[in-house]
Structure formats: C-alpha cells, structure tokens
C-alpha cells in the first residue's frame, strides 16, 4: 500500500505547473515597509518565473522553484512585513508552503505564533497544522507497527489507524479553535485528503471503529496541547461560527520579533535576514500601544532594536554538509534558486 505521504507527493507533482505561481495574500499596505515588501515580492515572482524557465519542463525542478518561492516570500515577510508575522495571512502562507513543498521543515521563522501574540490570528493555524502533521506521522507509525496476526485483523487495525488519524486532526481543530468555522482551518481539505489518499477512510463510518479501538493504545498522542479527546463523527462539538481575523491592528507588533538580524535555514540553504525599520507612516500614525516582543526560540536573533536606516536584505548561504562553506548567495537570480532545487533533487 502506498503511504499517504507518497500519494501527497504525487498529487503535488500534478500541481507543479501552478506551483511556481505561489502567492501570498499579505498586502504591502499593512507592512512595516510597504515599498520594500512590494519590491521583494515582485522580485520573488520574477525570479520564480526565471527559475521555472530553467527547468525545461522537469516537474521536480518546477516543484523546487515553488519551494524556493515560498522561502523567499517568508524572507520578504521577515524583512519588511515582520509586523504581520503572527497574522492569519502569514499562517496561511506557511500552511501552503508545508502542503506544497515536501521538504519544508520546522523551524520556520515566527511560526507557530506564540499564544496571544500581538495582532495574532484569531485561530492559531500554526498549532492546528502542527497537530495535523503529528496525526499523519502517527498514522504512518500505526500502520507499520501493526502486529496483528490475521489479514482481517490487520485490515481492521489499519482502518482504525486511519480513523484515529482523521479524528486526531479534527479533534485538534475543534479543541484549538472552538469558535472558528472548521472549514476555515482546513477541516474540509483534511476530510477529503483522508478519504482520497492511502487507505480509504470514510469518516462517517469511523464511529463504530473508534468504539472498538482506543487511539491512545494505537500510539496516538493527545490530539492537541489542551485536550486528549478523540472525537467520533457523532460527538464532535458544534461547529464554530467565526471566520478568521487578526486580533490586533497592523501596528500591534512594533519591532521585528526576531530582532533586526536573524538566520534560518531549510534543507541545506541558510538565510540571513535583516529587518527593515518602520517606513509605513500611515500605520504608525494610528499607533497607540507598545507591544512587548519575544525573541522566537525557533530562530536565532540578535537585537530587537532596529538600527536607523537599516536596509532590508536576505541572503542565502549554501551549507555543504558539516564543512559549511559559507558561500554567500543572494536570492536575486535563478542560479541561486537552483541551490534549493539541487537539494530537492537529492531527497
Ligand atoms: C535546461 O536546458 C538548458 C539548455 O539545454 C541547460 O543549460 C540547463 O542546465 C537545463 N536545466 C536543467 C534544470 O536541467
Ligand atoms: C489567497 O487567497 C485566495 C482567495 O481567497 C485563496 O484561494 C488562497 O488559498 C490564498 N492563499 C494563501 C497562501 O493564503
Ligand atoms: C508498536 O506496538 C507495540 C505493541 O503495541 C508498542 O509496545 C510499541 O511501543 C509500538 N512502537 C511504536 C514505535 O509505536
Ligand atoms: C484549548 O485552547 C484553546 C486556545 O488556547 C481554547 O480556545 C480552548 O477553549 C481550549 N480547550 C479546552 C478544552 O480547554
Ligand atoms: C461542520 O463543519 C464540518 C467541516 O467543515 C462540515 O463537514 C459539517 O457539515 C459542518 N456541520 C454543520 C452542522 O454545519
């Protein structure tokens, strides 16, 4: 049986043609430095097109260009739109990156947002996605650790593994964001994905399966950080009714959360990001509160004060194994992006 991960990769390859046009819904007007953000995303789009052109139709290569594009959008946010780092739109950008790029891995800057982050999304989509990803991994462990002796028993247990996976994902959504419309946190996609790929799991029919099997005994951890309930189709809590919204104004985050300079990496590419100071006069005029900022533990930051006149820039550094030859790369030309793709091809 093909694992869901492999199925996802195949589906992702099918989608490769549109992947290079990955977009972010973060608009420049709400950014700390609108013009820097605009030029950064414009550059990312242009370079992505150049990258795709170099692929000669290779789907794996196009996929790599998409991954690099998401990474450069994340860099754009870190540089000139860091005040949106906890917004719903950034959460969705990271979610799209994880769903379309198989090599995406934590840590991702500013993600998931800390609880009650200033200006944060009404639903911590990052926490939800982490729970869903955990459920997928637990499913894979569950089906490979099936010690049943008969084929029928094995089939039943595999079905139980699938029902637990679907339940764990849904339970995390309903518990983490009880007020949010489940579809807005990806519930429909989750239900579809879990019935299309891998073992066919009919969530509607999982009730009797979950009556017989205990997900905890099958190796599943509590679905969310504050609840160990594995809901069944018949006892899911009522759906939340609120759409996603940001809980604070665009200027709720007043200084770059990771400091003015920080680094992060994906695969073997390391980025050094320098944050722009505030240049959006319009947003600053309405500034009323000074929010406390935290230095994220997922990335290394330096100082949380922005040097006057700091320029924004992200450079990629290619790490070659432990030797880490610090070849400075600017993500301005397709050639640099091929570093990212090269890594992908080896995976
Ligand atoms: C695409 O073809 C060109 C010309 O043949 C070649 O130089 C380039 O390396 C190819 N790109 C890839 C990613 O294979
Ligand atoms: C951007 O918005 C469009 C339209 O609402 C949506 O289909 C798409 O998934 C969004 N993309 C991201 C990355 O937020
Ligand atoms: C596999 O199943 C056995 C028996 O149920 C359990 O003791 C063991 O911890 C499981 N291994 C993993 C990796 O979950
Ligand atoms: C779990 O946490 C979320 C967000 O922090 C909260 O809204 C929800 O009510 C909590 N659920 C329980 C069962 O405590
Ligand atoms: C609740 O949300 C789920 C997931 O989006 C959906 O399938 C279901 O139909 C909704 N239930 C109601 C009563 O609207």
XYZ file of C-alpha atoms and ligand atoms in Angstrom:
417
model
C 0.000 0.000 0.000
C 1.330 3.398 -0.908
C 1.655 5.664 2.053
C -0.270 8.898 2.095
C 2.929 10.861 2.052
C 3.851 9.318 -1.283
C 0.365 9.985 -2.607
C 0.663 13.580 -1.493
C 3.961 13.907 -3.311
C 2.355 12.554 -6.476
C -0.531 14.954 -6.199
C 1.944 17.749 -5.564
C 3.763 16.822 -8.766
C 0.490 17.062 -10.645
C 0.081 20.530 -9.222
C 3.621 21.534 -10.120
C 2.526 23.538 -13.122
C 0.675 26.017 -10.941
C 3.109 25.815 -8.070
C 5.557 28.344 -9.417
C 2.782 30.904 -9.181
C 2.557 30.508 -5.434
C 1.155 33.656 -3.971
C 0.887 35.318 -0.638
C -2.235 37.210 0.371
C -0.271 39.590 2.563
C -0.737 43.022 1.038
C 2.016 45.620 1.125
C -0.205 48.340 2.633
C -0.238 46.629 6.048
C 3.529 46.067 6.098
C 6.142 47.887 8.173
C 7.864 48.877 4.945
C 5.360 48.675 2.067
C 7.695 49.607 -0.774
C 10.400 47.178 0.348
C 7.802 44.413 0.608
C 6.442 45.179 -2.849
C 9.853 45.076 -4.447
C 10.740 41.921 -2.522
C 7.650 40.006 -3.683
C 7.934 41.364 -7.214
C 11.490 40.100 -7.283
C 10.400 36.719 -5.916
C 7.783 36.366 -8.631
C 10.182 37.353 -11.412
C 12.893 35.041 -10.153
C 10.438 32.192 -9.776
C 9.464 32.571 -13.424
C 13.128 32.596 -14.397
C 13.653 29.522 -12.243
C 10.795 27.653 -13.907
C 12.107 28.548 -17.337
C 15.394 26.868 -16.465
C 13.586 23.651 -15.606
C 12.964 22.537 -19.179
C 9.683 21.021 -18.076
C 11.096 18.866 -15.285
C 8.310 18.636 -12.725
C 10.665 18.005 -9.838
C 12.557 21.134 -10.813
C 9.380 23.226 -11.052
C 8.409 21.920 -7.658
C 11.764 23.092 -6.335
C 11.179 26.563 -7.786
C 7.887 26.644 -5.882
C 9.643 25.740 -2.648
C 12.229 28.444 -3.209
C 9.465 30.919 -3.933
C 7.729 30.189 -0.652
C 11.048 30.570 1.122
C 11.619 33.933 -0.500
C 8.106 35.085 0.484
C 8.894 34.108 4.067
C 12.074 36.163 3.746
C 10.060 39.112 2.402
C 7.802 38.981 5.467
C 10.796 38.731 7.782
C 12.468 41.700 6.131
C 9.753 44.217 5.542
C 6.455 42.830 6.840
C 7.537 41.390 10.197
C 4.604 43.171 11.829
C 2.366 40.592 10.060
C 4.373 37.629 11.334
C 1.509 36.427 13.567
C -1.294 37.251 11.148
C -3.714 34.772 9.609
C -2.229 35.563 6.204
C 1.276 34.560 7.263
C -0.132 31.403 8.878
C -1.769 30.553 5.561
C 1.435 31.247 3.650
C 3.318 28.797 5.879
C 0.486 26.261 5.586
C 0.628 26.498 1.785
C 4.408 26.044 1.933
C 4.060 22.880 4.007
C 1.318 21.448 1.824
C 3.090 22.083 -1.466
C 6.716 21.597 -0.583
C 7.617 18.153 0.706
C 10.989 19.289 2.029
C 9.519 22.077 4.166
C 10.602 21.590 7.759
C 10.480 23.324 11.099
C 11.728 25.636 12.408
C 10.034 28.307 10.319
C 10.503 31.928 11.461
C 7.757 33.296 13.752
C 5.845 30.020 13.432
C 3.761 28.825 15.068
C 2.780 32.093 16.684
C 3.028 32.200 20.467
C -0.322 32.105 22.278
C -1.987 35.518 22.448
C 0.613 37.019 20.113
C 0.047 40.722 19.442
C -2.061 41.061 16.309
C -2.210 37.275 16.077
C -4.722 35.283 14.072
C -7.984 34.524 15.883
C -7.150 30.836 15.390
C -3.572 29.695 15.825
C -3.414 27.903 12.481
C 0.204 27.022 13.110
C -0.702 24.969 16.159
C -3.516 23.301 14.221
C -1.195 22.418 11.356
C 1.394 21.012 13.754
C -1.277 18.771 15.259
C -2.439 17.598 11.839
C 1.123 16.835 10.788
C 1.624 14.895 14.022
C -1.535 12.886 13.280
C -0.156 11.979 9.848
C 3.118 10.790 11.357
C 1.272 8.777 13.985
C -0.798 7.160 11.256
C 2.365 6.084 9.447
C 3.774 4.611 12.654
C 0.440 2.962 13.407
C 0.189 1.082 10.099
C 3.822 -0.004 10.117
C 3.580 -1.163 13.726
C 0.609 -3.397 13.038
C 1.371 -6.659 14.806
C -1.969 -8.311 14.034
C -1.645 -11.943 13.075
C -4.531 -12.279 10.644
C -5.048 -10.344 7.456
C -8.568 -9.406 8.508
C -7.365 -8.159 11.864
C -4.608 -6.245 10.142
C -7.064 -4.627 7.766
C -9.285 -3.651 10.664
C -6.416 -2.171 12.586
C -5.242 -0.213 9.565
C -8.735 1.209 9.260
C -8.575 2.101 12.944
C -5.217 3.823 12.378
C -6.871 5.892 9.643
C -9.921 6.745 11.742
C -7.639 7.803 14.605
C -5.640 9.966 12.223
C -8.719 11.728 10.888
C -10.143 12.059 14.397
C -6.868 13.436 15.786
C -6.734 16.134 13.101
C -10.374 17.111 13.507
C -10.205 16.985 17.304
C -7.190 19.310 17.265
C -9.116 21.784 15.118
C -12.252 21.727 17.267
C -10.289 21.983 20.528
C -7.666 24.512 19.488
C -10.092 26.907 17.809
C -13.592 26.077 19.050
C -15.050 29.364 17.813
C -13.679 29.189 14.274
C -15.604 27.725 11.324
C -13.881 24.344 10.905
C -13.661 24.674 7.128
C -11.577 27.831 7.623
C -8.913 25.792 9.419
C -8.831 23.204 6.651
C -11.356 20.678 8.012
C -12.872 20.013 4.605
C -9.482 19.555 2.958
C -8.480 17.271 5.830
C -11.602 15.131 5.389
C -11.127 14.990 1.630
C -7.435 14.167 1.870
C -8.106 11.431 4.359
C -10.653 9.771 2.126
C -8.797 10.166 -1.160
C -5.234 9.145 -0.322
C -3.933 5.929 1.131
C -6.370 3.705 2.918
C -9.821 4.918 2.078
C -11.198 6.246 5.326
C -14.872 7.076 5.457
C -15.069 9.383 8.448
C -18.835 8.824 8.619
C -18.155 5.156 9.288
C -15.436 5.712 11.873
C -17.847 5.777 14.815
C -18.050 2.035 15.313
C -14.325 1.645 14.617
C -13.440 4.210 17.282
C -15.791 2.413 19.685
C -13.658 -0.708 19.294
C -10.173 0.771 19.181
C -8.510 3.158 21.598
C -6.362 5.613 19.621
C -4.072 6.085 22.598
C -3.331 2.338 22.615
C -2.586 2.521 18.887
C 0.200 5.002 19.609
C -1.629 8.296 19.101
C -0.735 11.145 21.462
C -3.422 13.558 22.711
C -4.638 15.437 19.602
C -3.988 18.937 20.910
C -1.984 20.590 23.650
C -5.038 21.041 25.848
C -7.241 18.057 25.081
C -6.821 14.299 24.833
C -10.299 13.671 23.421
C -10.536 11.779 20.135
C -13.908 12.841 18.821
C -16.121 10.479 16.859
C -18.358 11.543 13.982
C -21.392 11.614 16.269
C -19.943 13.567 19.177
C -17.987 16.373 17.523
C -18.682 19.685 19.287
C -20.849 22.193 17.411
C -19.031 23.987 14.607
C -17.561 27.367 15.426
C -19.142 30.253 13.577
C -16.394 32.867 13.246
C -14.269 33.421 10.179
C -10.561 34.051 10.671
C -9.493 37.547 11.654
C -6.427 39.249 13.076
C -6.874 40.186 16.718
C -4.916 43.417 16.578
C -4.162 46.316 14.237
C -1.353 46.224 11.678
C 0.941 48.010 14.133
C 0.367 45.635 17.057
C 3.882 44.279 16.601
C 6.180 47.275 16.868
C 9.621 45.708 16.469
C 10.877 42.718 14.470
C 10.030 39.643 16.602
C 13.367 38.003 15.868
C 15.491 41.081 16.162
C 16.979 43.139 13.362
C 19.147 40.331 12.009
C 18.468 36.622 12.223
C 19.146 33.429 10.360
C 17.046 30.429 9.475
C 17.507 27.508 7.170
C 15.694 24.949 5.065
C 17.370 21.822 3.750
C 20.928 22.990 3.261
C 20.194 26.612 2.470
C 20.674 29.183 5.183
C 19.167 32.648 5.029
C 20.329 35.721 6.873
C 17.547 38.263 7.097
C 17.912 41.918 8.016
C 14.675 43.588 9.024
C 13.603 46.970 7.693
C 12.640 49.676 10.188
C 9.103 51.101 10.108
C 8.522 53.127 6.976
C 4.758 52.903 6.803
C 3.864 56.351 8.127
C 0.149 55.741 7.683
C 0.099 52.796 10.067
C 2.450 54.434 12.547
C 0.206 57.486 12.887
C -2.503 55.313 14.382
C -0.054 53.600 16.723
C -1.370 53.543 20.263
C 0.256 50.678 22.067
C 3.760 49.439 22.537
C 3.598 45.700 22.350
C 6.120 43.526 24.091
C 8.058 41.397 21.697
C 9.522 37.989 22.167
C 12.556 36.592 20.511
C 11.386 33.425 18.883
C 13.143 30.312 20.052
C 12.995 28.812 16.610
C 15.408 31.212 15.031
C 18.490 32.979 16.194
C 18.023 36.684 16.655
C 20.329 39.423 17.694
C 18.848 42.644 18.915
C 15.233 43.676 18.884
C 16.048 47.261 18.148
C 16.156 48.316 14.562
C 19.179 50.339 13.568
C 18.129 53.594 11.909
C 18.320 53.304 8.172
C 18.721 49.554 8.221
C 18.291 48.144 4.772
C 16.371 45.003 4.115
C 18.068 42.077 2.559
C 18.006 38.319 2.673
C 20.924 36.331 1.539
C 21.046 32.588 1.204
C 24.154 30.766 2.248
C 24.815 27.325 0.895
C 25.901 24.920 3.585
C 27.797 21.944 2.278
C 27.486 19.379 4.980
C 29.319 19.942 8.207
C 32.020 21.899 6.422
C 29.526 24.725 5.882
C 31.312 26.575 3.175
C 29.698 29.951 3.643
C 29.137 30.836 0.041
C 27.059 33.959 0.154
C 24.165 33.822 -2.239
C 21.666 36.483 -2.914
C 18.258 35.149 -3.869
C 18.092 37.528 -6.775
C 18.986 35.245 -9.642
C 17.614 31.855 -10.683
C 21.097 30.390 -10.308
C 20.856 30.805 -6.544
C 17.482 29.123 -6.531
C 18.983 26.092 -8.196
C 20.824 25.543 -4.912
C 17.463 24.978 -3.319
C 16.326 22.761 -6.162
C 19.560 20.790 -6.192
C 18.873 19.862 -2.616
C 15.353 18.801 -3.504
C 16.506 16.522 -6.300
C 18.683 14.596 -3.862
C 15.827 13.945 -1.444
C 17.751 23.170 -19.307
O 18.346 23.161 -20.607
C 19.433 24.067 -20.743
C 19.893 24.040 -22.215
O 19.929 22.719 -22.685
C 20.565 23.667 -19.793
O 21.637 24.571 -19.882
C 20.018 23.698 -18.382
O 21.008 23.255 -17.460
C 18.793 22.810 -18.260
N 18.229 22.966 -16.929
C 18.021 21.954 -16.096
C 17.445 22.294 -14.765
O 18.256 20.798 -16.384
C -5.094 33.595 -1.058
O -6.455 33.912 -1.246
C -7.107 33.069 -2.203
C -8.514 33.597 -2.407
O -9.173 33.750 -1.184
C -7.082 31.632 -1.685
O -7.682 30.769 -2.623
C -5.637 31.200 -1.450
O -5.604 29.903 -0.887
C -4.930 32.170 -0.524
N -3.522 31.790 -0.430
C -2.802 31.924 0.690
C -1.403 31.430 0.644
O -3.237 32.470 1.692
C 4.453 -0.784 18.487
O 3.453 -1.549 19.153
C 3.879 -2.110 20.371
C 2.763 -3.005 20.895
O 1.521 -2.365 20.782
C 4.268 -0.994 21.343
O 4.725 -1.522 22.570
C 5.386 -0.145 20.717
O 5.678 0.961 21.545
C 4.942 0.365 19.344
N 6.035 1.046 18.689
C 5.914 2.297 18.224
C 7.121 2.836 17.518
O 4.897 2.953 18.336
C -7.847 24.877 24.235
O -7.153 26.065 23.881
C -7.882 26.942 23.020
C -6.967 28.071 22.585
O -5.980 28.360 23.529
C -9.131 27.409 23.749
O -9.854 28.314 22.945
C -9.983 26.194 24.072
O -11.140 26.558 24.747
C -9.178 25.207 24.909
N -9.965 23.978 25.095
C -10.068 23.365 26.270
C -10.857 22.109 26.281
O -9.528 23.793 27.284
C -19.270 21.439 10.445
O -18.036 21.549 9.747
C -17.680 20.381 9.034
C -16.281 20.593 8.480
O -16.226 21.725 7.658
C -18.708 20.136 7.932
O -18.369 18.965 7.213
C -20.081 19.987 8.575
O -21.059 19.853 7.559
C -20.404 21.174 9.459
N -21.610 20.903 10.191
C -22.627 21.727 10.187
C -23.795 21.319 11.006
O -22.616 22.772 9.553
